[in-house]
XYZ file of C-alpha atoms in Angstrom:
301
model
C -1.876 -16.701 -15.899
C -5.147 -14.744 -15.868
C -7.931 -16.020 -18.128
C -8.335 -13.104 -20.541
C -11.659 -14.352 -21.904
C -13.102 -14.607 -18.392
C -11.916 -11.074 -17.622
C -13.412 -9.726 -20.833
C -16.715 -11.413 -20.012
C -16.667 -9.677 -16.633
C -15.883 -6.377 -18.379
C -18.846 -6.958 -20.704
C -21.123 -7.402 -17.693
C -19.790 -4.319 -15.910
C -20.175 -2.221 -19.051
C -23.722 -3.503 -19.545
C -24.606 -2.448 -15.991
C -23.368 1.086 -16.637
C -25.063 1.132 -20.034
C -28.437 0.283 -18.492
C -28.214 3.374 -16.302
C -28.148 5.724 -19.288
C -29.695 3.747 -22.168
C -33.176 5.237 -21.696
C -32.126 8.489 -20.041
C -33.841 11.594 -21.481
C -31.442 13.885 -23.330
C -31.722 16.682 -20.771
C -30.646 14.347 -17.954
C -27.273 13.831 -19.633
C -26.472 17.361 -18.460
C -27.125 16.471 -14.811
C -24.124 17.085 -12.527
C -22.474 14.032 -10.988
C -20.386 13.659 -7.809
C -17.215 14.280 -9.864
C -16.713 18.047 -9.729
C -17.523 19.692 -13.049
C -18.618 16.458 -14.713
C -22.083 15.697 -15.999
C -23.550 12.336 -16.936
C -22.243 12.997 -20.452
C -18.729 13.581 -19.092
C -18.827 10.237 -17.295
C -19.675 8.299 -20.464
C -17.297 10.461 -22.497
C -14.466 9.592 -20.122
C -15.175 5.867 -20.397
C -15.247 6.218 -24.179
C -12.026 8.246 -24.250
C -10.179 5.720 -22.088
C -11.484 2.791 -24.136
C -10.242 4.487 -27.306
C -6.841 5.206 -25.736
C -6.659 1.564 -24.638
C -7.606 0.411 -28.128
C -4.808 2.527 -29.586
C -2.316 0.999 -27.143
C -3.471 -2.526 -28.041
C -3.451 -2.079 -31.820
C -0.981 0.680 -32.717
C 2.094 0.906 -30.491
C 3.699 3.603 -32.631
C 0.519 5.637 -32.612
C 0.271 5.406 -28.852
C 3.916 6.409 -28.413
C 3.222 9.467 -30.559
C 0.252 10.262 -28.338
C 2.582 10.112 -25.330
C 4.963 12.562 -27.027
C 2.090 14.886 -27.850
C 0.996 14.747 -24.231
C 4.494 15.539 -22.960
C 4.603 18.599 -25.224
C 1.108 19.822 -24.364
C 0.751 23.044 -22.341
C -1.163 21.355 -19.512
C -0.391 17.608 -19.459
C -2.047 17.094 -16.073
C -5.466 18.002 -17.473
C -5.452 15.761 -20.524
C -8.004 13.377 -18.997
C -10.464 16.206 -18.325
C -9.801 17.614 -21.790
C -10.578 14.263 -23.388
C -13.855 13.973 -21.508
C -14.824 17.553 -22.315
C -14.174 17.107 -26.028
C -16.447 14.074 -26.266
C -19.122 15.213 -23.799
C -20.424 17.780 -26.302
C -21.622 15.009 -28.617
C -25.400 14.469 -28.713
C -26.273 11.780 -26.145
C -27.371 9.207 -28.723
C -24.114 9.629 -30.660
C -22.011 9.490 -27.507
C -23.732 6.320 -26.310
C -23.442 4.625 -29.711
C -19.760 5.506 -29.994
C -19.073 4.185 -26.487
C -20.762 0.914 -27.373
C -18.714 0.570 -30.550
C -15.517 1.516 -28.758
C -15.836 -0.988 -25.966
C -16.691 -3.764 -28.439
C -13.599 -2.914 -30.480
C -11.438 -2.874 -27.355
C -12.757 -6.268 -26.278
C -11.803 -7.789 -29.621
C -8.377 -6.141 -29.544
C -7.529 -7.337 -26.030
C -8.663 -10.866 -26.870
C -6.214 -10.866 -29.785
C -3.145 -9.732 -27.805
C -0.618 -12.619 -27.754
C 0.281 -14.021 -24.310
C 3.278 -12.308 -22.778
C 2.916 -9.092 -24.774
C 2.828 -5.933 -22.672
C 0.923 -2.910 -23.867
C 2.195 0.670 -23.518
C 0.290 2.976 -21.197
C 0.568 6.297 -19.392
C 2.199 4.433 -16.528
C 4.161 1.180 -16.691
C 3.354 -1.177 -19.599
C 0.726 -3.787 -18.788
C -0.610 -7.092 -20.019
C -3.959 -7.394 -21.772
C -5.343 -9.005 -18.604
C -4.186 -6.069 -16.483
C -5.730 -3.621 -18.920
C -9.028 -5.527 -18.830
C -8.951 -5.468 -15.024
C -8.290 -1.731 -15.043
C -11.251 -1.226 -17.384
C -13.487 -3.237 -15.036
C -12.391 -1.039 -12.144
C -12.930 2.234 -13.955
C -16.237 1.209 -15.505
C -17.524 0.191 -12.081
C -16.310 3.426 -10.478
C -17.898 5.702 -13.055
C -20.985 3.531 -13.013
C -21.157 4.313 -9.299
C -21.072 8.031 -10.094
C -23.954 7.517 -12.504
C -25.916 5.452 -9.994
C -25.422 8.089 -7.296
C -26.564 10.817 -9.674
C -29.659 8.911 -10.746
C -30.334 7.643 -7.206
C -30.086 4.016 -8.216
C -28.886 1.441 -5.684
C -26.763 -1.188 -7.421
C -26.459 -4.722 -6.133
C -22.795 -5.611 -5.511
C -21.466 -8.572 -7.476
C -18.490 -10.923 -7.396
C -16.861 -8.628 -9.969
C -15.820 -6.507 -7.005
C -12.987 -8.965 -6.495
C -11.152 -7.560 -9.523
C -11.410 -4.042 -8.132
C -10.387 -5.121 -4.652
C -7.394 -6.998 -6.063
C -6.311 -3.905 -7.947
C -6.764 -1.841 -4.800
C -4.458 -4.155 -2.862
C -1.906 -4.344 -5.682
C -1.683 -0.548 -5.921
C -0.846 -0.028 -2.249
C 2.742 1.071 -2.913
C 1.644 3.272 -5.809
C -0.742 5.143 -3.506
C 2.115 5.921 -1.134
C 4.353 7.073 -3.997
C 1.596 9.248 -5.471
C 1.394 11.041 -2.134
C 5.167 11.472 -1.844
C 5.480 8.839 0.880
C 7.661 5.772 1.318
C 5.663 2.554 1.208
C 5.954 0.215 4.201
C 8.406 -2.627 3.677
C 6.131 -5.255 5.202
C 3.063 -6.663 3.421
C -0.418 -6.134 4.837
C -3.095 -8.749 5.463
C -6.406 -7.794 3.867
C -9.610 -9.717 4.560
C -12.769 -8.596 2.772
C -16.271 -10.011 2.974
C -17.678 -10.662 -0.498
C -21.329 -9.950 -1.365
C -22.136 -13.661 -0.920
C -20.370 -13.857 2.450
C -17.176 -15.495 1.189
C -13.901 -14.136 2.547
C -11.371 -12.740 0.080
C -7.854 -12.514 1.463
C -4.500 -11.060 0.463
C -1.154 -11.074 2.236
C 0.286 -13.229 5.022
C -2.019 -14.240 7.855
C 0.515 -13.170 10.484
C 1.032 -9.630 9.154
C 0.954 -6.974 11.865
C -0.823 -4.479 9.610
C -4.358 -5.581 8.728
C -7.445 -4.279 6.949
C -10.856 -5.912 7.264
C -14.372 -5.058 6.165
C -16.934 -5.426 3.374
C -15.525 -5.799 -0.133
C -17.978 -3.193 -1.406
C -16.707 -0.641 1.090
C -13.090 -1.354 0.196
C -13.845 -0.892 -3.506
C -15.666 2.367 -2.817
C -12.610 3.505 -0.860
C -9.884 2.613 -3.363
C -11.852 4.179 -6.226
C -12.478 7.191 -3.953
C -16.251 7.042 -4.410
C -16.897 7.278 -0.674
C -15.067 8.885 2.213
C -13.490 6.544 4.690
C -15.682 7.977 7.451
C -18.749 6.537 5.720
C -17.368 3.005 5.353
C -17.169 -0.012 7.668
C -13.467 -0.688 7.166
C -11.168 -1.460 10.068
C -7.406 -0.939 10.125
C -5.076 -2.559 12.635
C -1.682 -0.902 12.835
C -0.562 2.643 11.990
C 0.607 1.804 8.476
C -2.671 0.153 7.544
C -4.536 3.085 9.045
C -2.521 5.533 6.963
C -3.098 3.497 3.817
C -6.855 3.742 4.137
C -6.507 7.524 4.052
C -4.603 7.577 0.743
C -5.575 4.379 -1.104
C -6.355 4.699 -4.808
C -6.638 2.003 -7.442
C -6.472 4.382 -10.405
C -3.428 5.907 -12.083
C -2.502 9.559 -11.884
C -2.063 12.095 -9.083
C -3.936 11.729 -5.782
C -7.635 12.282 -6.242
C -9.722 14.652 -4.152
C -12.163 11.876 -3.308
C -15.579 12.557 -1.805
C -16.609 14.523 1.255
C -18.090 12.519 4.141
C -21.763 11.945 3.505
C -22.465 12.648 7.152
C -21.121 16.168 6.578
C -23.180 16.566 3.425
C -26.253 15.373 5.272
C -25.533 17.790 8.111
C -25.165 20.645 5.628
C -28.417 19.654 3.947
C -30.168 19.475 7.302
C -28.785 22.902 8.197
C -30.045 24.343 4.927
C -33.423 22.716 5.527
C -33.544 24.229 9.029
C -32.731 27.647 7.612
C -35.458 27.245 5.002
C -37.948 26.186 7.693
C -36.943 29.139 9.862
C -37.357 31.517 6.937
C -40.752 29.979 6.165
C -41.794 30.323 9.808
C -40.618 33.937 9.828
C -42.666 34.646 6.709
C -45.708 33.093 8.341
C -45.176 35.182 11.476
C -44.830 38.337 9.380
C -47.992 37.424 7.513
C -49.814 36.781 10.792
C -48.624 40.125 12.194
C -49.813 41.875 9.055
C -53.211 40.201 9.325
C -53.433 41.193 13.004
C -52.579 44.797 12.164
C -55.068 44.775 9.318
C -57.714 43.399 11.673
C -56.965 46.060 14.301
C -57.035 48.789 11.673
C -60.384 47.525 10.429
C -61.806 47.598 13.973
C -60.405 51.098 14.568
C -61.875 52.397 11.375
């Protein structure tokens, strides 16, 4: 059985890391766009707050959460309820949004700690234990923290907390296939990831034909769809494992759009820079030609 207090302590640490990224952020920077299309820094924190509050409802008011599920089923656009929740909260002033997120995650921690062993909590997917919900919150907090770090150009040091995210990524293999309308392979995979401290984290039988190896950080970036596979040092052995790395996702819901390869982004940026340089050079040539003509005219006159 998972140690719920240990998981909640890890969630505290992950939340604190994300909090530090925005705690002293000027108000205007909360409107900065992030790698998630259409989402600002405020949307990222608003989404974490919204999900914490939904989780709190599931942990403390089963009837209330079931009513929320009915309301969702009857809504005109149920697939956009996550975006709608983030949008509704993102309009709050930054200091209010941050304070409410802090209160919400503290309330959720207390609620999950109080869930009796063996009780499963309702959710938008299958019901889950308090430990599973805490693990999911670690994963999502880390993923959206990565969006914030990328936006603010902060390089975060990877920690052993990545193991929770990697474990969720492995456990959701079959879900990723189903979300993409595919049949999951019958055979288990062997996954070997190198932790930040050099330790090896493993899942699945050693003799499995389908294998995935690489840095734990890269695997977590992949399964949360924060980096494109082309930018990561992950290796797949076997066609099924190779296919999985193209569709893996540790989060619930429909397949995400993920991120474009950074190499492509860098190429596009370089191309734009070249065009700007060429335009600048052309302007300088035009200016030089004008000066030459002016000089010739002056001599002629």
